[in-house]
Amino acid sequence: MSPREAIQFAREHNARVVDVKFTDLFGMWHHFSMPIEAFTEEMFEEGIGFDGSSIRGFQSINVSDMLLLPDAETVFMDPFPEVPTVSVICNVVDPITRERYTRDPRYVAQKAETYLRSTGIADTAYFGPEVEFYVFNDVRYAQGAHFGYYYIDSDEGEWNTGREEKPNLGYKMRLKGGYFPCPPSDTLQDLRTEMMLTLQEVGIEVEVQHHEVGAEGQAEIDIKYDTLVRIADKVQLYKYVIRNVAARNGYTVTFMPKPIFQDNGSGMHTHQSLWKGGVNMFYDERGYALLSDTARYYIGGLLKHAPAILAFAAPTTNSYRRLVPGYEAPINLVYSQRNRSACIRIPTYSSSPKARRIEFRAPDPTANPYLAFAAMVMAGLDGIRNQIDPGNPSEIDLFEGETLKKVRTVEGSLDKVLDALEADHDYLTAGGVFSEQLLETYISYKRLNEFDAVRLRPHPHEFVMYYGV
């Protein structure tokens, strides 16, 4: 779609407002709006100014002026404002040099696609993320110098079997009992359907929606795979749609990986494959699980660099409440067909060459999709270029205690993966895809504002364990 076609699209839908959206370094979508009269071809050429110093990970106050350039290919009608509104995703540009901004995560993803083509290995990387989330009826949380708490409620939670509901019908779910139950236990069917249909309205193709294992409203709505940048755009739009459909129905949604103690966490299992000239480079009928050597080396790159990748793909302190044994958590740095506790699984639902792909299971939906997907493809390409052997596949039960002692596992905390990223990032800076400045900014922010912020505060359970000691 050209700028002229985007403007015509807005007119055909009687838009009265244009809303521009962009992503900060850590994955949050930002926006502001203007009258539709501002939606001109000049906007696409000249850009719209904003204060970069007020955006996390962007500019300092002495060089704060930045520009947004709308991408006409991303235009859609926003389904949530009362006034008809056309939305467009933007790239970030320096207003002086007119060059793309190196800390714009969307630019990083675009450079990763360019670098992929430059290698000659493939011309297209397809990604298919499975984004999980929890739907709650109520959430309260607060933190101060002398207190800290959170309180979550879900009508489906087993802790509500004794709640006075006049009447309480008793259709609650046990912990880890949320996978595919029918109504009336599944109370969120209509809500997920509304989410699914709204996703389709904004141009995101949906494959399936269902209740997930987490008993307190965990859900999954799978969307069709797409190229790296386009699927990252869609993940941002997906999260926007899911939150807003929930809010207008009186629910709240979280993409936190582990909001509920002792129940399953929310992941973002990411399917991926490389294609060249319309041919899937991951398929070989002679290989293990129909995988080519190219796919095996790609896996080798992912496994080698997994600790550093997780700084982007599992980027919160809460991510490491999920990546623990016993909850189908993919903590084991091995690959396997069908085994869901392996970090990399090869889906076996179909033997079609088009369906051959690998699934990296450690990421979660707090990730900035532009940076996470870019890091994955850069690691995979490093594996292919250096023919990194992933070793033999693992077909054993990876939940067994004795087995775990023999298997390399993911790092167990945010500070460890940030250390890994600091020590292992040459594969990311290849071709100028990730800049050193971006990496330094990202690591220092995460350490100071997230890891230290949690590490320095007493935890409520510490009072249970230690108050009377």
Short mmCIF file of C-alpha atoms in Angstrom, two decimals:
data_model
loop_
_atom_site.label_atom_id
_atom_site.label_comp_id
_atom_site.label_asym_id
_atom_site.label_seq_id
_atom_site.Cartn_x
_atom_site.Cartn_y
_atom_site.Cartn_z
CA MET A 1 0.00 0.00 0.00
CA SER A 2 1.39 3.39 -1.00
CA PRO A 3 0.88 6.59 1.06
CA ARG A 4 -1.76 7.68 -1.45
CA GLU A 5 -3.56 4.34 -1.10
CA ALA A 6 -3.34 4.58 2.71
CA ILE A 7 -5.00 8.01 2.60
CA GLN A 8 -7.70 6.68 0.29
CA PHE A 9 -8.23 3.75 2.69
CA ALA A 10 -8.85 6.24 5.51
CA ARG A 11 -11.34 8.18 3.40
CA GLU A 12 -13.24 5.05 2.38
CA HIS A 13 -13.66 4.19 6.07
CA ASN A 14 -14.72 7.74 6.98
CA ALA A 15 -11.82 8.16 9.42
CA ARG A 16 -11.83 11.42 11.32
CA VAL A 17 -8.67 10.80 13.35
CA VAL A 18 -5.22 9.40 12.54
CA ASP A 19 -3.37 7.60 15.35
CA VAL A 20 0.40 6.98 15.03
CA LYS A 21 2.04 4.12 16.93
CA PHE A 22 5.64 3.10 17.60
CA THR A 23 7.55 0.76 19.90
CA ASP A 24 10.11 1.70 22.55
CA LEU A 25 13.31 -0.25 23.20
CA PHE A 26 11.62 -2.58 25.68
CA GLY A 27 8.53 -3.44 23.67
CA MET A 28 5.84 -1.01 24.80
CA TRP A 29 3.59 0.52 22.15
CA HIS A 30 3.16 4.32 22.30
CA HIS A 31 0.71 6.50 20.39
CA PHE A 32 -0.72 9.95 19.79
CA SER A 33 -3.50 11.23 17.56
CA MET A 34 -4.20 14.05 15.11
CA PRO A 35 -7.14 15.23 13.02
CA ILE A 36 -7.51 13.31 9.77
CA GLU A 37 -6.56 16.46 7.84
CA ALA A 38 -2.97 15.84 8.96
CA PHE A 39 -2.95 12.46 7.19
CA THR A 40 -1.29 13.62 3.97
CA GLU A 41 1.44 12.40 1.65
CA GLU A 42 3.69 15.05 3.21
CA MET A 43 3.32 13.30 6.59
CA PHE A 44 4.84 10.16 5.07
CA GLU A 45 7.77 12.17 3.70
CA GLU A 46 8.40 14.78 6.40
CA GLY A 47 7.41 12.82 9.50
CA ILE A 48 5.90 13.86 12.83
CA GLY A 49 8.02 15.23 15.67
CA PHE A 50 8.05 13.84 19.21
CA ASP A 51 10.10 14.05 22.40
CA GLY A 52 12.54 11.14 22.37
CA SER A 53 13.77 11.87 25.91
CA SER A 54 10.38 10.83 27.32
CA ILE A 55 10.63 7.35 25.77
CA ARG A 56 12.49 4.61 27.66
CA GLY A 57 15.82 3.75 26.07
CA PHE A 58 15.72 6.56 23.51
CA GLN A 59 17.31 10.02 23.68
CA SER A 60 18.72 12.19 26.44
CA ILE A 61 17.02 15.54 27.09
CA ASN A 62 19.69 17.61 25.33
CA VAL A 63 19.07 15.81 22.01
CA SER A 64 15.43 14.92 22.48
CA ASP A 65 13.84 15.86 19.15
CA MET A 66 12.95 12.83 17.02
CA LEU A 67 10.73 12.08 14.03
CA LEU A 68 8.21 9.36 13.23
CA LEU A 69 7.78 8.27 9.62
CA PRO A 70 4.53 6.33 9.03
CA ASP A 71 4.76 3.02 7.15
CA ALA A 72 1.83 2.95 4.72
CA GLU A 73 1.90 -0.87 4.64
CA THR A 74 0.75 -1.00 8.26
CA VAL A 75 -2.44 1.05 8.05
CA PHE A 76 -5.57 -0.35 9.72
CA MET A 77 -8.84 0.92 11.18
CA ASP A 78 -8.59 0.95 14.95
CA PRO A 79 -11.60 -0.98 16.32
CA PHE A 80 -11.63 0.65 19.77
CA PRO A 81 -12.07 4.46 19.62
CA GLU A 82 -15.63 5.78 19.41
CA VAL A 83 -14.63 8.17 16.63
CA PRO A 84 -13.53 6.39 13.40
CA THR A 85 -9.73 6.26 13.63
CA VAL A 86 -7.10 5.06 11.19
CA SER A 87 -3.89 3.79 12.80
CA VAL A 88 -0.42 3.48 11.30
CA ILE A 89 2.84 2.04 12.64
CA CYS A 90 5.87 4.29 12.38
CA ASN A 91 9.63 4.09 12.01
CA VAL A 92 11.85 6.38 14.09
CA VAL A 93 14.19 8.83 12.34
CA ASP A 94 16.81 11.37 13.42
CA PRO A 95 15.49 14.84 12.40
CA ILE A 96 18.96 16.24 11.66
CA THR A 97 20.57 13.46 9.63
CA ARG A 98 17.27 11.91 8.43
CA GLU A 99 18.87 8.56 9.13
CA ARG A 100 17.04 5.69 10.79
CA TYR A 101 17.42 5.56 14.56
CA THR A 102 19.63 2.66 15.67
CA ARG A 103 17.64 2.12 18.89
CA ASP A 104 14.33 1.81 17.06
CA PRO A 105 13.57 -1.90 17.53
CA ARG A 106 11.60 -2.03 14.30
CA TYR A 107 14.72 -0.87 12.45
CA VAL A 108 16.72 -3.68 14.08
CA ALA A 109 14.22 -6.23 12.75
CA GLN A 110 14.33 -4.65 9.29
CA LYS A 111 18.14 -4.80 9.29
CA ALA A 112 17.99 -8.47 10.31
CA GLU A 113 15.89 -9.22 7.25
CA THR A 114 18.34 -7.31 5.04
CA TYR A 115 21.28 -9.16 6.58
CA LEU A 116 19.55 -12.50 6.00
CA ARG A 117 19.26 -11.78 2.29
CA SER A 118 22.87 -10.59 2.11
CA THR A 119 24.16 -13.95 3.37
CA GLY A 120 22.68 -15.83 0.42
CA ILE A 121 21.51 -18.53 2.82
CA ALA A 122 17.85 -17.58 2.46
CA ASP A 123 15.69 -14.67 1.39
CA THR A 124 12.85 -15.01 3.90
CA ALA A 125 12.53 -15.86 7.57
CA TYR A 126 9.07 -16.92 8.70
CA PHE A 127 8.06 -16.67 12.36
CA GLY A 128 4.96 -18.02 14.05
CA PRO A 129 4.68 -17.01 17.73
CA GLU A 130 2.15 -18.63 20.08
CA VAL A 131 1.29 -15.80 22.46
CA GLU A 132 -0.27 -16.92 25.76
CA PHE A 133 -1.86 -14.69 28.38
CA TYR A 134 -4.04 -14.71 31.49
CA VAL A 135 -7.51 -13.16 31.75
CA PHE A 136 -8.44 -12.07 35.29
CA ASN A 137 -11.56 -10.56 36.83
CA ASP A 138 -9.62 -8.34 39.22
CA VAL A 139 -6.06 -7.36 40.01
CA ARG A 140 -4.64 -5.10 42.72
CA TYR A 141 -1.01 -4.41 43.51
CA ALA A 142 1.06 -1.81 45.33
CA GLN A 143 4.61 -1.32 46.56
CA GLY A 144 6.04 1.10 49.11
CA ALA A 145 8.93 1.39 51.49
CA HIS A 146 7.01 -0.46 54.22
CA PHE A 147 4.60 -2.67 52.27
CA GLY A 148 4.22 -4.68 49.09
CA TYR A 149 1.46 -6.93 47.82
CA TYR A 150 -0.55 -8.18 44.86
CA TYR A 151 -4.01 -9.69 44.77
CA ILE A 152 -5.46 -11.49 41.75
CA ASP A 153 -8.92 -12.93 41.32
CA SER A 154 -10.43 -15.16 38.66
CA ASP A 155 -13.94 -16.53 38.59
CA GLU A 156 -12.43 -19.79 37.30
CA GLY A 157 -9.91 -20.19 40.14
CA GLU A 158 -10.30 -23.15 42.44
CA TRP A 159 -9.84 -20.82 45.44
CA ASN A 160 -13.38 -19.59 44.68
CA THR A 161 -15.15 -22.91 45.22
CA GLY A 162 -16.28 -21.60 48.62
CA ARG A 163 -17.09 -18.04 47.58
CA GLU A 164 -20.64 -16.82 48.15
CA GLU A 165 -21.95 -16.24 44.60
CA LYS A 166 -25.71 -16.69 45.17
CA PRO A 167 -25.47 -19.38 43.87
CA ASN A 168 -21.93 -20.71 43.47
CA LEU A 169 -22.35 -23.46 40.85
CA GLY A 170 -18.98 -25.00 41.61
CA TYR A 171 -17.61 -25.16 38.06
CA LYS A 172 -14.08 -24.13 38.98
CA MET A 173 -10.84 -25.55 37.60
CA ARG A 174 -8.11 -27.29 39.55
CA LEU A 175 -4.51 -26.07 39.22
CA LYS A 176 -3.09 -27.04 35.80
CA GLY A 177 -6.58 -28.19 34.80
CA GLY A 178 -7.37 -25.56 32.19
CA TYR A 179 -6.42 -27.31 28.95
CA PHE A 180 -9.49 -27.57 26.68
CA PRO A 181 -12.30 -27.87 29.28
CA CYS A 182 -15.77 -27.20 27.92
CA PRO A 183 -18.19 -24.61 29.32
CA PRO A 184 -19.48 -24.04 31.93
CA SER A 185 -16.00 -24.55 33.46
CA ASP A 186 -14.55 -22.53 30.59
CA THR A 187 -16.23 -19.17 31.19
CA LEU A 188 -14.19 -17.24 28.62
CA GLN A 189 -15.26 -18.83 25.33
CA ASP A 190 -17.27 -15.82 24.16
CA LEU A 191 -14.55 -13.38 25.22
CA ARG A 192 -11.84 -15.26 23.30
CA THR A 193 -14.13 -15.47 20.28
CA GLU A 194 -14.62 -11.70 20.37
CA MET A 195 -10.85 -11.32 20.59
CA MET A 196 -10.39 -13.68 17.64
CA LEU A 197 -12.93 -11.86 15.46
CA THR A 198 -11.47 -8.46 16.34
CA LEU A 199 -8.01 -9.69 15.36
CA GLN A 200 -9.43 -10.71 12.01
CA GLU A 201 -11.03 -7.28 11.61
CA VAL A 202 -7.61 -5.61 11.83
CA GLY A 203 -6.06 -8.00 9.30
CA ILE A 204 -4.50 -10.68 11.52
CA GLU A 205 -5.28 -14.21 10.36
CA VAL A 206 -6.21 -16.46 13.31
CA GLU A 207 -5.73 -20.23 13.35
CA VAL A 208 -7.26 -21.29 16.69
CA GLN A 209 -8.36 -20.01 20.09
CA HIS A 210 -8.62 -22.05 23.30
CA HIS A 211 -8.27 -22.14 27.07
CA GLU A 212 -4.73 -22.98 28.16
CA VAL A 213 -3.44 -25.15 31.02
CA GLY A 214 -3.46 -22.38 33.62
CA ALA A 215 -6.75 -22.81 35.48
CA GLU A 216 -7.30 -19.15 36.30
CA GLY A 217 -8.17 -17.85 32.83
CA GLN A 218 -5.07 -18.68 30.82
CA ALA A 219 -5.71 -18.40 27.07
CA GLU A 220 -4.02 -18.80 23.73
CA ILE A 221 -5.07 -17.39 20.36
CA ASP A 222 -2.71 -18.55 17.62
CA ILE A 223 -2.09 -16.35 14.60
CA LYS A 224 -0.70 -17.36 11.22
CA TYR A 225 3.04 -17.05 10.65
CA ASP A 226 4.51 -14.18 8.65
CA THR A 227 7.84 -12.60 7.77
CA LEU A 228 10.00 -11.27 10.60
CA VAL A 229 9.03 -7.58 10.63
CA ARG A 230 5.39 -8.15 9.72
CA ILE A 231 4.87 -10.76 12.45
CA ALA A 232 6.51 -8.47 15.02
CA ASP A 233 4.07 -5.73 13.94
CA LYS A 234 1.25 -8.23 14.38
CA VAL A 235 2.38 -9.27 17.86
CA GLN A 236 2.24 -5.62 18.95
CA LEU A 237 -1.22 -5.25 17.43
CA TYR A 238 -2.28 -8.61 18.91
CA LYS A 239 -1.46 -7.48 22.45
CA TYR A 240 -3.27 -4.18 21.87
CA VAL A 241 -6.41 -5.97 20.66
CA ILE A 242 -6.39 -8.59 23.43
CA ARG A 243 -6.06 -6.00 26.21
CA ASN A 244 -8.72 -3.70 24.81
CA VAL A 245 -11.31 -6.39 24.08
CA ALA A 246 -10.84 -7.64 27.64
CA ALA A 247 -11.14 -4.13 29.11
CA ARG A 248 -14.35 -3.28 27.31
CA ASN A 249 -15.87 -6.49 28.71
CA GLY A 250 -14.78 -5.79 32.28
CA TYR A 251 -11.74 -8.11 32.34
CA THR A 252 -8.02 -7.47 32.67
CA VAL A 253 -5.26 -9.26 30.73
CA THR A 254 -1.62 -9.80 31.61
CA PHE A 255 1.20 -11.13 29.46
CA MET A 256 3.40 -11.65 32.54
CA PRO A 257 5.04 -15.07 32.21
CA LYS A 258 4.23 -16.24 35.75
CA PRO A 259 1.44 -14.34 37.52
CA ILE A 260 0.09 -17.38 39.43
CA PHE A 261 2.11 -19.43 41.92
CA GLN A 262 2.11 -23.20 41.21
CA ASP A 263 0.24 -22.99 37.91
CA ASN A 264 1.59 -22.89 34.37
CA GLY A 265 3.27 -19.79 33.04
CA SER A 266 2.61 -18.01 29.76
CA GLY A 267 5.10 -18.54 26.97
CA MET A 268 5.58 -17.34 23.43
CA HIS A 269 6.72 -20.50 21.68
CA THR A 270 8.19 -19.25 18.41
CA HIS A 271 8.05 -21.37 15.24
CA GLN A 272 10.59 -20.41 12.60
CA SER A 273 11.96 -21.47 9.25
CA LEU A 274 14.13 -20.09 6.44
CA TRP A 275 13.07 -20.04 2.80
CA LYS A 276 14.87 -19.31 -0.47
CA GLY A 277 13.17 -18.90 -3.83
CA GLY A 278 9.96 -20.32 -2.38
CA VAL A 279 11.70 -23.47 -1.07
CA ASN A 280 11.82 -24.37 2.63
CA MET A 281 15.51 -24.64 3.53
CA PHE A 282 14.68 -26.56 6.71
CA TYR A 283 13.25 -29.66 4.97
CA ASP A 284 15.12 -32.84 4.10
CA GLU A 285 13.27 -36.15 3.86
CA ARG A 286 16.44 -37.99 4.92
CA GLY A 287 17.13 -36.02 8.08
CA TYR A 288 16.09 -36.48 11.70
CA ALA A 289 12.45 -35.33 11.99
CA LEU A 290 12.73 -34.38 8.27
CA LEU A 291 15.21 -31.61 9.11
CA SER A 292 17.95 -30.48 6.75
CA ASP A 293 21.53 -29.80 7.81
CA THR A 294 20.70 -26.11 7.45
CA ALA A 295 17.98 -26.53 10.07
CA ARG A 296 20.29 -28.49 12.37
CA TYR A 297 22.98 -25.82 12.19
CA TYR A 298 20.31 -23.16 12.81
CA ILE A 299 19.34 -25.10 15.94
CA GLY A 300 23.01 -25.26 16.89
CA GLY A 301 23.20 -21.48 16.74
CA LEU A 302 20.09 -21.05 18.85
CA LEU A 303 21.32 -23.48 21.50
CA LYS A 304 24.82 -21.98 21.62
CA HIS A 305 23.57 -18.43 22.02
CA ALA A 306 20.39 -19.22 23.99
CA PRO A 307 21.51 -17.57 27.26
CA ALA A 308 22.19 -14.28 25.44
CA ILE A 309 19.04 -14.55 23.29
CA LEU A 310 16.94 -14.85 26.44
CA ALA A 311 17.99 -11.34 27.48
CA PHE A 312 15.59 -10.29 24.68
CA ALA A 313 13.27 -13.31 24.49
CA ALA A 314 12.64 -13.80 28.24
CA PRO A 315 13.52 -10.28 29.36
CA THR A 316 11.97 -9.82 32.82
CA THR A 317 12.66 -10.96 36.35
CA ASN A 318 9.27 -12.68 36.22
CA SER A 319 10.39 -14.70 33.17
CA TYR A 320 12.54 -16.82 35.47
CA ARG A 321 9.60 -17.72 37.69
CA ARG A 322 8.34 -19.58 34.59
CA LEU A 323 11.62 -21.13 33.42
CA VAL A 324 11.80 -23.70 36.22
CA PRO A 325 11.30 -27.51 36.19
CA GLY A 326 7.86 -29.06 36.47
CA TYR A 327 5.47 -26.81 34.51
CA GLU A 328 6.20 -27.96 30.93
CA ALA A 329 8.85 -25.25 31.09
CA PRO A 330 11.34 -25.55 28.21
CA ILE A 331 14.46 -25.15 30.32
CA ASN A 332 16.61 -27.89 28.74
CA LEU A 333 19.02 -26.75 26.03
CA VAL A 334 18.42 -29.68 23.73
CA TYR A 335 16.24 -30.34 20.69
CA SER A 336 13.68 -33.04 20.17
CA GLN A 337 10.65 -33.90 18.13
CA ARG A 338 7.47 -33.82 20.25
CA ASN A 339 9.17 -33.34 23.65
CA ARG A 340 7.75 -30.14 25.14
CA SER A 341 10.31 -29.75 27.90
CA ALA A 342 13.08 -29.37 25.31
CA CYS A 343 14.11 -25.82 24.52
CA ILE A 344 13.66 -26.59 20.83
CA ARG A 345 10.90 -28.86 19.56
CA ILE A 346 10.31 -30.04 16.01
CA PRO A 347 6.53 -30.20 15.48
CA THR A 348 5.42 -33.47 13.89
CA TYR A 349 1.79 -32.73 13.03
CA SER A 350 2.54 -32.81 9.29
CA SER A 351 5.18 -34.36 7.02
CA SER A 352 4.70 -31.69 4.34
CA PRO A 353 7.91 -29.90 3.30
CA LYS A 354 6.09 -26.59 3.77
CA ALA A 355 5.33 -27.42 7.41
CA ARG A 356 8.89 -28.28 8.43
CA ARG A 357 10.05 -25.81 11.05
CA ILE A 358 11.59 -25.60 14.49
CA GLU A 359 9.91 -24.26 17.63
CA PHE A 360 11.98 -22.28 20.14
CA ARG A 361 9.99 -22.63 23.37
CA ALA A 362 11.87 -20.51 25.90
CA PRO A 363 10.58 -17.02 24.85
CA ASP A 364 7.67 -15.37 26.63
CA PRO A 365 5.26 -12.58 25.65
CA THR A 366 6.99 -9.83 27.64
CA ALA A 367 9.62 -9.84 24.88
CA ASN A 368 9.97 -6.97 22.45
CA PRO A 369 9.13 -9.03 19.34
CA TYR A 370 11.32 -6.99 16.99
CA LEU A 371 14.44 -7.56 19.08
CA ALA A 372 13.63 -11.14 20.10
CA PHE A 373 12.91 -12.38 16.57
CA ALA A 374 15.91 -10.52 15.19
CA ALA A 375 18.17 -12.09 17.84
CA MET A 376 16.84 -15.57 17.04
CA VAL A 377 17.46 -15.31 13.30
CA MET A 378 20.93 -13.83 13.87
CA ALA A 379 21.82 -16.74 16.17
CA GLY A 380 20.46 -19.24 13.67
CA LEU A 381 22.43 -17.67 10.82
CA ASP A 382 25.57 -17.77 12.95
CA GLY A 383 24.93 -21.47 13.46
CA ILE A 384 24.56 -22.06 9.72
CA ARG A 385 27.61 -20.01 8.72
CA ASN A 386 29.81 -21.74 11.31
CA GLN A 387 28.15 -25.16 10.97
CA ILE A 388 27.49 -25.39 14.71
CA ASP A 389 26.50 -28.98 15.47
CA PRO A 390 23.63 -29.15 18.01
CA GLY A 391 24.58 -32.70 18.97
CA ASN A 392 22.18 -35.60 19.13
CA PRO A 393 18.46 -35.03 19.70
CA SER A 394 16.98 -35.97 23.06
CA GLU A 395 14.07 -38.39 23.16
CA ILE A 396 14.07 -39.14 26.90
CA ASP A 397 11.73 -37.77 29.54
CA LEU A 398 13.42 -34.51 30.45
CA PHE A 399 11.38 -34.12 33.63
CA GLU A 400 13.25 -36.95 35.38
CA GLY A 401 15.50 -35.66 38.15
CA GLU A 402 18.54 -37.74 37.24
CA THR A 403 18.23 -36.72 33.61
CA LEU A 404 18.27 -33.03 34.45
CA LYS A 405 21.69 -33.37 36.06
CA LYS A 406 23.15 -34.38 32.66
CA VAL A 407 21.45 -31.74 30.50
CA ARG A 408 22.53 -28.13 30.00
CA THR A 409 19.72 -25.80 31.05
CA VAL A 410 18.83 -22.15 30.55
CA GLU A 411 20.08 -19.53 32.96
CA GLY A 412 17.90 -19.00 36.02
CA SER A 413 17.69 -15.23 36.38
CA LEU A 414 17.62 -11.97 34.47
CA ASP A 415 21.06 -10.88 35.64
CA LYS A 416 22.62 -14.08 34.31
CA VAL A 417 21.19 -13.66 30.81
CA LEU A 418 22.23 -9.99 30.78
CA ASP A 419 25.75 -11.15 31.67
CA ALA A 420 25.54 -13.65 28.83
CA LEU A 421 24.43 -10.97 26.38
CA GLU A 422 27.30 -8.73 27.45
CA ALA A 423 29.80 -11.54 26.89
CA ASP A 424 28.26 -13.04 23.74
CA HIS A 425 26.90 -10.60 21.16
CA ASP A 426 29.26 -10.54 18.17
CA TYR A 427 26.71 -12.57 16.21
CA LEU A 428 24.14 -9.82 16.86
CA THR A 429 26.34 -6.96 15.65
CA ALA A 430 27.19 -8.75 12.39
CA GLY A 431 26.10 -6.59 9.48
CA GLY A 432 25.36 -3.74 11.88
CA VAL A 433 22.02 -5.30 12.85
CA PHE A 434 22.33 -4.59 16.59
CA SER A 435 24.44 -1.57 17.53
CA GLU A 436 26.79 -1.61 20.50
CA GLN A 437 25.00 1.48 21.80
CA LEU A 438 21.63 -0.30 21.75
CA LEU A 439 23.08 -3.29 23.61
CA GLU A 440 24.76 -1.10 26.24
CA THR A 441 21.58 0.93 26.80
CA TYR A 442 19.41 -2.18 27.00
CA ILE A 443 21.67 -4.03 29.46
CA SER A 444 22.23 -1.08 31.79
CA TYR A 445 18.52 -0.19 31.91
CA LYS A 446 17.48 -3.76 32.65
CA ARG A 447 20.03 -4.14 35.42
CA LEU A 448 19.25 -0.86 37.15
CA ASN A 449 15.50 -0.51 36.65
CA GLU A 450 14.36 -4.14 36.75
CA PHE A 451 16.82 -6.61 38.26
CA ASP A 452 18.08 -4.28 41.00
CA ALA A 453 14.57 -2.94 41.62
CA VAL A 454 13.42 -6.45 42.56
CA ARG A 455 16.65 -7.60 44.20
CA LEU A 456 16.74 -4.69 46.66
CA ARG A 457 13.16 -5.03 47.91
CA PRO A 458 11.97 -7.50 50.57
CA HIS A 459 9.63 -10.16 49.21
CA PRO A 460 6.30 -10.86 50.99
CA HIS A 461 7.21 -14.52 51.40
CA GLU A 462 10.42 -13.56 53.21
CA PHE A 463 8.22 -12.36 56.08
CA VAL A 464 6.62 -15.81 56.19
CA MET A 465 10.02 -17.49 56.32
CA TYR A 466 12.14 -15.12 58.37
CA TYR A 467 10.13 -12.65 60.47
CA GLY A 468 10.30 -14.68 63.63
CA VAL A 469 13.81 -16.06 63.15
#
